[in-house]
Short mmCIF file of C-alpha atoms and ligand atoms in Angstrom, two decimals:
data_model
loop_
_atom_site.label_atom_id
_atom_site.label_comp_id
_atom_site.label_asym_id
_atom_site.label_seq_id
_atom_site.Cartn_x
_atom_site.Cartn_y
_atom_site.Cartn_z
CA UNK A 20 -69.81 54.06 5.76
CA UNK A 21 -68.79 54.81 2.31
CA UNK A 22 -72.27 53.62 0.89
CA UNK A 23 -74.51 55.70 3.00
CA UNK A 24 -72.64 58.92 2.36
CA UNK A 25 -73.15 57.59 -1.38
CA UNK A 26 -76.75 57.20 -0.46
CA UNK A 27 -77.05 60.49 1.47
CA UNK A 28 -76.00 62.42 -1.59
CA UNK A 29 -78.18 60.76 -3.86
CA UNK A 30 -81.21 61.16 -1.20
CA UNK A 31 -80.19 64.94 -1.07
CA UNK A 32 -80.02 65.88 -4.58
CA UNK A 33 -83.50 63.71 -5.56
CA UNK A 34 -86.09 65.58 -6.21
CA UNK A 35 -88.48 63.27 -6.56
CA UNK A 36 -88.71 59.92 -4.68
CA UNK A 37 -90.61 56.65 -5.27
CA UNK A 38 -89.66 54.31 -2.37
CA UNK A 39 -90.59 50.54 -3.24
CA UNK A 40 -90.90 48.79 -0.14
CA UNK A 41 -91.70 44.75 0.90
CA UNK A 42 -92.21 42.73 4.30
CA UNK A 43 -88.17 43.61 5.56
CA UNK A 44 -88.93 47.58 6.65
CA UNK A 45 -91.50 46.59 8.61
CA UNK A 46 -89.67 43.96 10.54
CA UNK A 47 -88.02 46.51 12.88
CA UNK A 48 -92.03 47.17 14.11
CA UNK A 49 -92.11 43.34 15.25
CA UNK A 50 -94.27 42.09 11.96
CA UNK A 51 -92.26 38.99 10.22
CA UNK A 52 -92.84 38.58 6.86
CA UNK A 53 -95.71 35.89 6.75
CA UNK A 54 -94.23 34.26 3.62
CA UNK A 55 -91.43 32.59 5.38
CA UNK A 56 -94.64 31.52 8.18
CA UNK A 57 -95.06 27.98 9.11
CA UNK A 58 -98.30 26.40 7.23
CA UNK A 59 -101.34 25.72 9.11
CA UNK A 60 -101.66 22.45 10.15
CA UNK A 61 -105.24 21.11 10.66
CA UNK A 62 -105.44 18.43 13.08
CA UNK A 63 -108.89 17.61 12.28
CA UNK A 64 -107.73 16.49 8.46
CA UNK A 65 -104.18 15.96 9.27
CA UNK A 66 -102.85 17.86 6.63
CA UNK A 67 -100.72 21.02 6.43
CA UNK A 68 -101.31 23.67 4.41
CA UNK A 69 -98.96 26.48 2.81
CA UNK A 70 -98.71 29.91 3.41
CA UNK A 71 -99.50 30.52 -0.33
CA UNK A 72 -102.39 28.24 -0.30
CA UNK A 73 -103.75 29.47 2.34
CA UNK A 74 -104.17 33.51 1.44
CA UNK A 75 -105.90 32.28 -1.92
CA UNK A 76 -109.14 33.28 -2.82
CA UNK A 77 -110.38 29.86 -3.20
CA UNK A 78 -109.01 28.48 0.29
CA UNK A 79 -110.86 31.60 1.72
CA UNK A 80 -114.24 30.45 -0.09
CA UNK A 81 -113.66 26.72 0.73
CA UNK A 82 -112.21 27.13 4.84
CA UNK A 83 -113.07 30.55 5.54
CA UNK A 84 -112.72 29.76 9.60
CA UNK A 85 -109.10 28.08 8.72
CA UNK A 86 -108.28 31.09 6.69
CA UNK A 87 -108.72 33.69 9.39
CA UNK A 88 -107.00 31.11 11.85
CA UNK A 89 -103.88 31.88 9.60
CA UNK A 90 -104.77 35.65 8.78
CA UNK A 91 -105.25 36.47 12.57
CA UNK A 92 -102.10 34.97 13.52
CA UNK A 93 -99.84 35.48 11.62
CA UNK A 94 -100.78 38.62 9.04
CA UNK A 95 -102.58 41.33 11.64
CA UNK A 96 -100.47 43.43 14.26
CA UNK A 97 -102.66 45.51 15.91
CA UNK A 98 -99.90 46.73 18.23
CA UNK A 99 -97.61 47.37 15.69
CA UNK A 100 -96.13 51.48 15.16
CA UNK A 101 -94.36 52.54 13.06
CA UNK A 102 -90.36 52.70 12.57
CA UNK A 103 -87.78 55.08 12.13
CA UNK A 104 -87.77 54.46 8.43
CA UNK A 105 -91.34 54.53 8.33
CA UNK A 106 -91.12 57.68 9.76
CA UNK A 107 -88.21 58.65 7.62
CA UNK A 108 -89.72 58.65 4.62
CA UNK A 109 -92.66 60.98 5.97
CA UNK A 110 -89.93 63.30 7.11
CA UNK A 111 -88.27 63.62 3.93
CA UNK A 112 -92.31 64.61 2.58
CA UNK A 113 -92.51 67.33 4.92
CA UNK A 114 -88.91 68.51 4.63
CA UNK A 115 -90.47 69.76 1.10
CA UNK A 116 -89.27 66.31 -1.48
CA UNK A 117 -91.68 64.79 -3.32
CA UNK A 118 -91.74 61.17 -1.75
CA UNK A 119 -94.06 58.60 -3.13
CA UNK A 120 -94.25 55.03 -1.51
CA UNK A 121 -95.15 51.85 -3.59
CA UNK A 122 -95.76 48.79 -1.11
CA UNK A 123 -96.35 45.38 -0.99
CA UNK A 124 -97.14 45.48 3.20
CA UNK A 125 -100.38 45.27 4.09
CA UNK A 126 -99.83 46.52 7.55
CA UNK A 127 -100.94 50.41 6.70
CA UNK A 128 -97.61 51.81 8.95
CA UNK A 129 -96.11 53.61 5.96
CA UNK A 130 -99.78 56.22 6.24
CA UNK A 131 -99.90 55.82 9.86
CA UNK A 132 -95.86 57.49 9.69
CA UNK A 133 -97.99 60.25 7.52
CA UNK A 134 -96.46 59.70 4.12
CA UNK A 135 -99.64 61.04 2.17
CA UNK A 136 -98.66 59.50 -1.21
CA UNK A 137 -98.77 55.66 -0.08
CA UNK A 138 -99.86 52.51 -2.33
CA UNK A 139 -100.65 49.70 -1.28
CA UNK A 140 -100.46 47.12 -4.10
CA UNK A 141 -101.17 44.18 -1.84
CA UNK A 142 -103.86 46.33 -0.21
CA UNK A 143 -104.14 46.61 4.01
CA UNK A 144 -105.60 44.75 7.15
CA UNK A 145 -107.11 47.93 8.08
CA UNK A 146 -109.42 47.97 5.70
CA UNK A 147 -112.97 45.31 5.56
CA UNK A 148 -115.60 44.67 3.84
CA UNK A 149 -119.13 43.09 3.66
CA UNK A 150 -118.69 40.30 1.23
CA UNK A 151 -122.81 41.02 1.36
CA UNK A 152 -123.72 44.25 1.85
CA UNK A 153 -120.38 46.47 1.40
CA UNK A 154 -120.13 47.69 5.31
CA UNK A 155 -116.64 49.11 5.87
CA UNK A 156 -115.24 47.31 9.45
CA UNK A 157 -111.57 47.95 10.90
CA UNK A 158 -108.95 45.91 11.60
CA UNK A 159 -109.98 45.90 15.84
CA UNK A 160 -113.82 44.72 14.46
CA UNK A 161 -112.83 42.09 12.58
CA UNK A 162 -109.99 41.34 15.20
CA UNK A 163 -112.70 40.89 18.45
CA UNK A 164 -114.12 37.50 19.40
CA UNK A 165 -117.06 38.92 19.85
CA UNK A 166 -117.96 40.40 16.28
CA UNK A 167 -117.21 36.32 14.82
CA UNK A 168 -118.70 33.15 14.61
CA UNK A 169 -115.46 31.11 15.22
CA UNK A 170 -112.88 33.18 13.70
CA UNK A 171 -114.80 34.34 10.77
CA UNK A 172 -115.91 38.17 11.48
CA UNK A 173 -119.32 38.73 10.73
CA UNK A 174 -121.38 41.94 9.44
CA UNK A 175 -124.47 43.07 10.79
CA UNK A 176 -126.18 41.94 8.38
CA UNK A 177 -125.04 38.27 8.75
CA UNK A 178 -122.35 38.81 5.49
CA UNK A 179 -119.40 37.63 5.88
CA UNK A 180 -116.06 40.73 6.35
CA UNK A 181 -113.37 39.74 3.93
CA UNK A 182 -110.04 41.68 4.47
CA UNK A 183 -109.17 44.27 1.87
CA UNK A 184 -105.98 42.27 0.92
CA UNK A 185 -105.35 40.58 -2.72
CA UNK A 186 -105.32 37.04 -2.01
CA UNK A 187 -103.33 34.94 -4.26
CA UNK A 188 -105.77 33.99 -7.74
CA UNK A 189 -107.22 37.60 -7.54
CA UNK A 190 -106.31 40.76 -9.42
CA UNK A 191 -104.58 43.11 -8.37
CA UNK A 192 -106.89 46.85 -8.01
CA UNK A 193 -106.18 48.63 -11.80
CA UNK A 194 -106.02 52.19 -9.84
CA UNK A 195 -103.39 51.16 -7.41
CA UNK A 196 -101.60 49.52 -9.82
CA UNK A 197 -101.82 52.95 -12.51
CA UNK A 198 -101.06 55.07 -9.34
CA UNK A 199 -98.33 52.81 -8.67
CA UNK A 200 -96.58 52.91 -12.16
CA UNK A 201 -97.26 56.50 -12.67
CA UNK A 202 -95.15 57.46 -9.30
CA UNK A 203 -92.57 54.96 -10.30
CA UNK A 204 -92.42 56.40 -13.98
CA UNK A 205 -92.10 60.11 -12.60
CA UNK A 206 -89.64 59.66 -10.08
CA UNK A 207 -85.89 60.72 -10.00
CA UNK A 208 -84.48 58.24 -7.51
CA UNK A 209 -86.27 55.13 -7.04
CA UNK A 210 -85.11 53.21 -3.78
CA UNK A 211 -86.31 49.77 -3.12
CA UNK A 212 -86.22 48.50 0.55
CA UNK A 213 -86.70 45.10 2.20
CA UNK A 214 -87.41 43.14 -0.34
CA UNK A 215 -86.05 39.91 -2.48
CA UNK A 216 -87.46 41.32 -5.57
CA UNK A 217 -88.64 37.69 -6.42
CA UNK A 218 -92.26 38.23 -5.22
CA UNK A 219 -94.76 38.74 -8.39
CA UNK A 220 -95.18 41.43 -9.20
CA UNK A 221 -92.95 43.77 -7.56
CA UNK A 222 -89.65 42.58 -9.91
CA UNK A 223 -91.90 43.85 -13.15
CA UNK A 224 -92.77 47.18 -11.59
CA UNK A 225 -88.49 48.49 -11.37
CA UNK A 226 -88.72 48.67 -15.27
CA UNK A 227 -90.75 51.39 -15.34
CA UNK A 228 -88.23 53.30 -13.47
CA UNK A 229 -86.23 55.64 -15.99
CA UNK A 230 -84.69 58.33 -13.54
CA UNK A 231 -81.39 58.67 -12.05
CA UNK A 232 -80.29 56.74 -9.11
CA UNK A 233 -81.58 53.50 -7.99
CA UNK A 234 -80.93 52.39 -4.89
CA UNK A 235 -81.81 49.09 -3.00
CA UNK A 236 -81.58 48.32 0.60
CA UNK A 237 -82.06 44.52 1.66
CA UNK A 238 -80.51 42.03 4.23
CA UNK A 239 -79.34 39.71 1.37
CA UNK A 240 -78.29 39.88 -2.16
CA UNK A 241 -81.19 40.58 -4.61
CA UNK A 242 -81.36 39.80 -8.70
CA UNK A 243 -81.80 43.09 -9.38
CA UNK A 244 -78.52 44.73 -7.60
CA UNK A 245 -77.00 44.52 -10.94
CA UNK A 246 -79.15 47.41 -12.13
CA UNK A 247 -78.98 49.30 -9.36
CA UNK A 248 -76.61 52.51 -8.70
CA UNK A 249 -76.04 51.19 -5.24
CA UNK A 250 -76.89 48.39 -3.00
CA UNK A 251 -76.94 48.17 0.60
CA UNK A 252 -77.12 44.77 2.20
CA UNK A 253 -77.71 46.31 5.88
CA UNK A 254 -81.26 46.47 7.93
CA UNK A 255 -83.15 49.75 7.19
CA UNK A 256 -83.19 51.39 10.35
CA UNK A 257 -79.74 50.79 10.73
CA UNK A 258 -79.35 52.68 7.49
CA UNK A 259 -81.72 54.84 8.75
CA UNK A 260 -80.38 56.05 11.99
CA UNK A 261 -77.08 56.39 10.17
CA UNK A 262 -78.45 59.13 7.80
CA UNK A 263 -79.71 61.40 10.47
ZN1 LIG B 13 -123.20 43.29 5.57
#
């Protein structure tokens, strides 16, 4: 109990907040983090295929109906809300703080909570594209049977809809990224959530942090606690409920 009156003081007296947050706060809203995923295995070829491998650019070029298989299954919730520290955060915005959120989810709940401030480094399933023409779809368009060939969604133009998510081999988006740093470079309190910290690139990103208090919030041990001005190895909305 003695942590989160630690981290209620430090959450009261920040001014300005950058919260940093990976696959574990979004857990409580039923999405598991598709990294620790089983593979896909292909009976066809017999082989199975990583998680990793699969989300690259080039397996999405080369087995574009294998890679929506996987990205159907296992990376798109339509059903899924948003949590009490979802919703948190967005309370803390409109009890006056400044509250930015850096994230490495792709499942869009942190804006659908109404945080206004929200970056998506990893970029979100609600968003598609036209790999041809540019046509925005979302997530339910790509999502229904009856918009794909297979399970590859298809534009109106015939163009294939790629998900606006960075697939492993491609760059991350330089304004997201800028956004991203900037919010973590201004902040007072930076407090990292759900995450291992081992995922590229979110370790670099906690160096640009030069305020106060940092806090992180994870099931297990991470390699940054060290650094940090507390660490909380507890499930965020447990934390969560215990603040209010
Ligand atoms: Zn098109």
């Amino acid at each position: 109990m003695e942590k989160i009156e630690e981290l209620k003081r430090i959450i009261d007296e920040a001014e300005r907040i950058c919260v940093f947050t990976g696959a574990g706060i979004s857990v409580p809203s039923g999405i598991p983090d598709f990294r620790s995923a089983d593979g896909l295995y292909n009976q066809d070829s017999g082989y199975n295929v990583r998680p990793e491998e699969i989300i690259s650019h080039s397996f999405f070029l080369r087995h574009t109906d294998m890679f929506f298989d996987f990205y159907k299954s296992k990376m798109v919730y339509p059903g899924a809300e948003p949590n009490v520290a979802h919703k948190y955060f967005a309370e803390l915005e409109r009890a006056g703080k400044h509250v930015s959120v850096v994230t490495q989810n792709i499942d869009g709940l942190h804006s659908a909570a109404g945080s206004s401030e929200v970056y998506e480094i990893h970029g979100s399933v609600l968003r598609n594209n036209c790999t041809r023409c540019g046509k925005f779809y979302d997530a339910s368009y790509v999502m229904n049977p009856d918009n794909c060939d297979g399970n590859i969604p298809l534009c109106s133009c015939g163009g294939i809809i790629k998900p606006d998510v960075v697939l492993y081999e491609e760059p991350l988006d330089d304004s997201v990224v800028s956004g991203a740093v900037s919010a973590i470079a201004s902040a007072d309190t930076m407090i990292i959530i759900g995450t291992s910290l081992v995922v590229y690139p979110a370790a670099s990103y906690v160096r640009y942090f030069r305020g106060r208090n940092l806090v992180i919030i994870n099931l297990e041990p991470t390699q940054m606690d060290s650094i940090a001005n507390l660490a909380i190895y507890e499930d965020i909305a447990s934390v969560v409920s215990k603040l209010k």
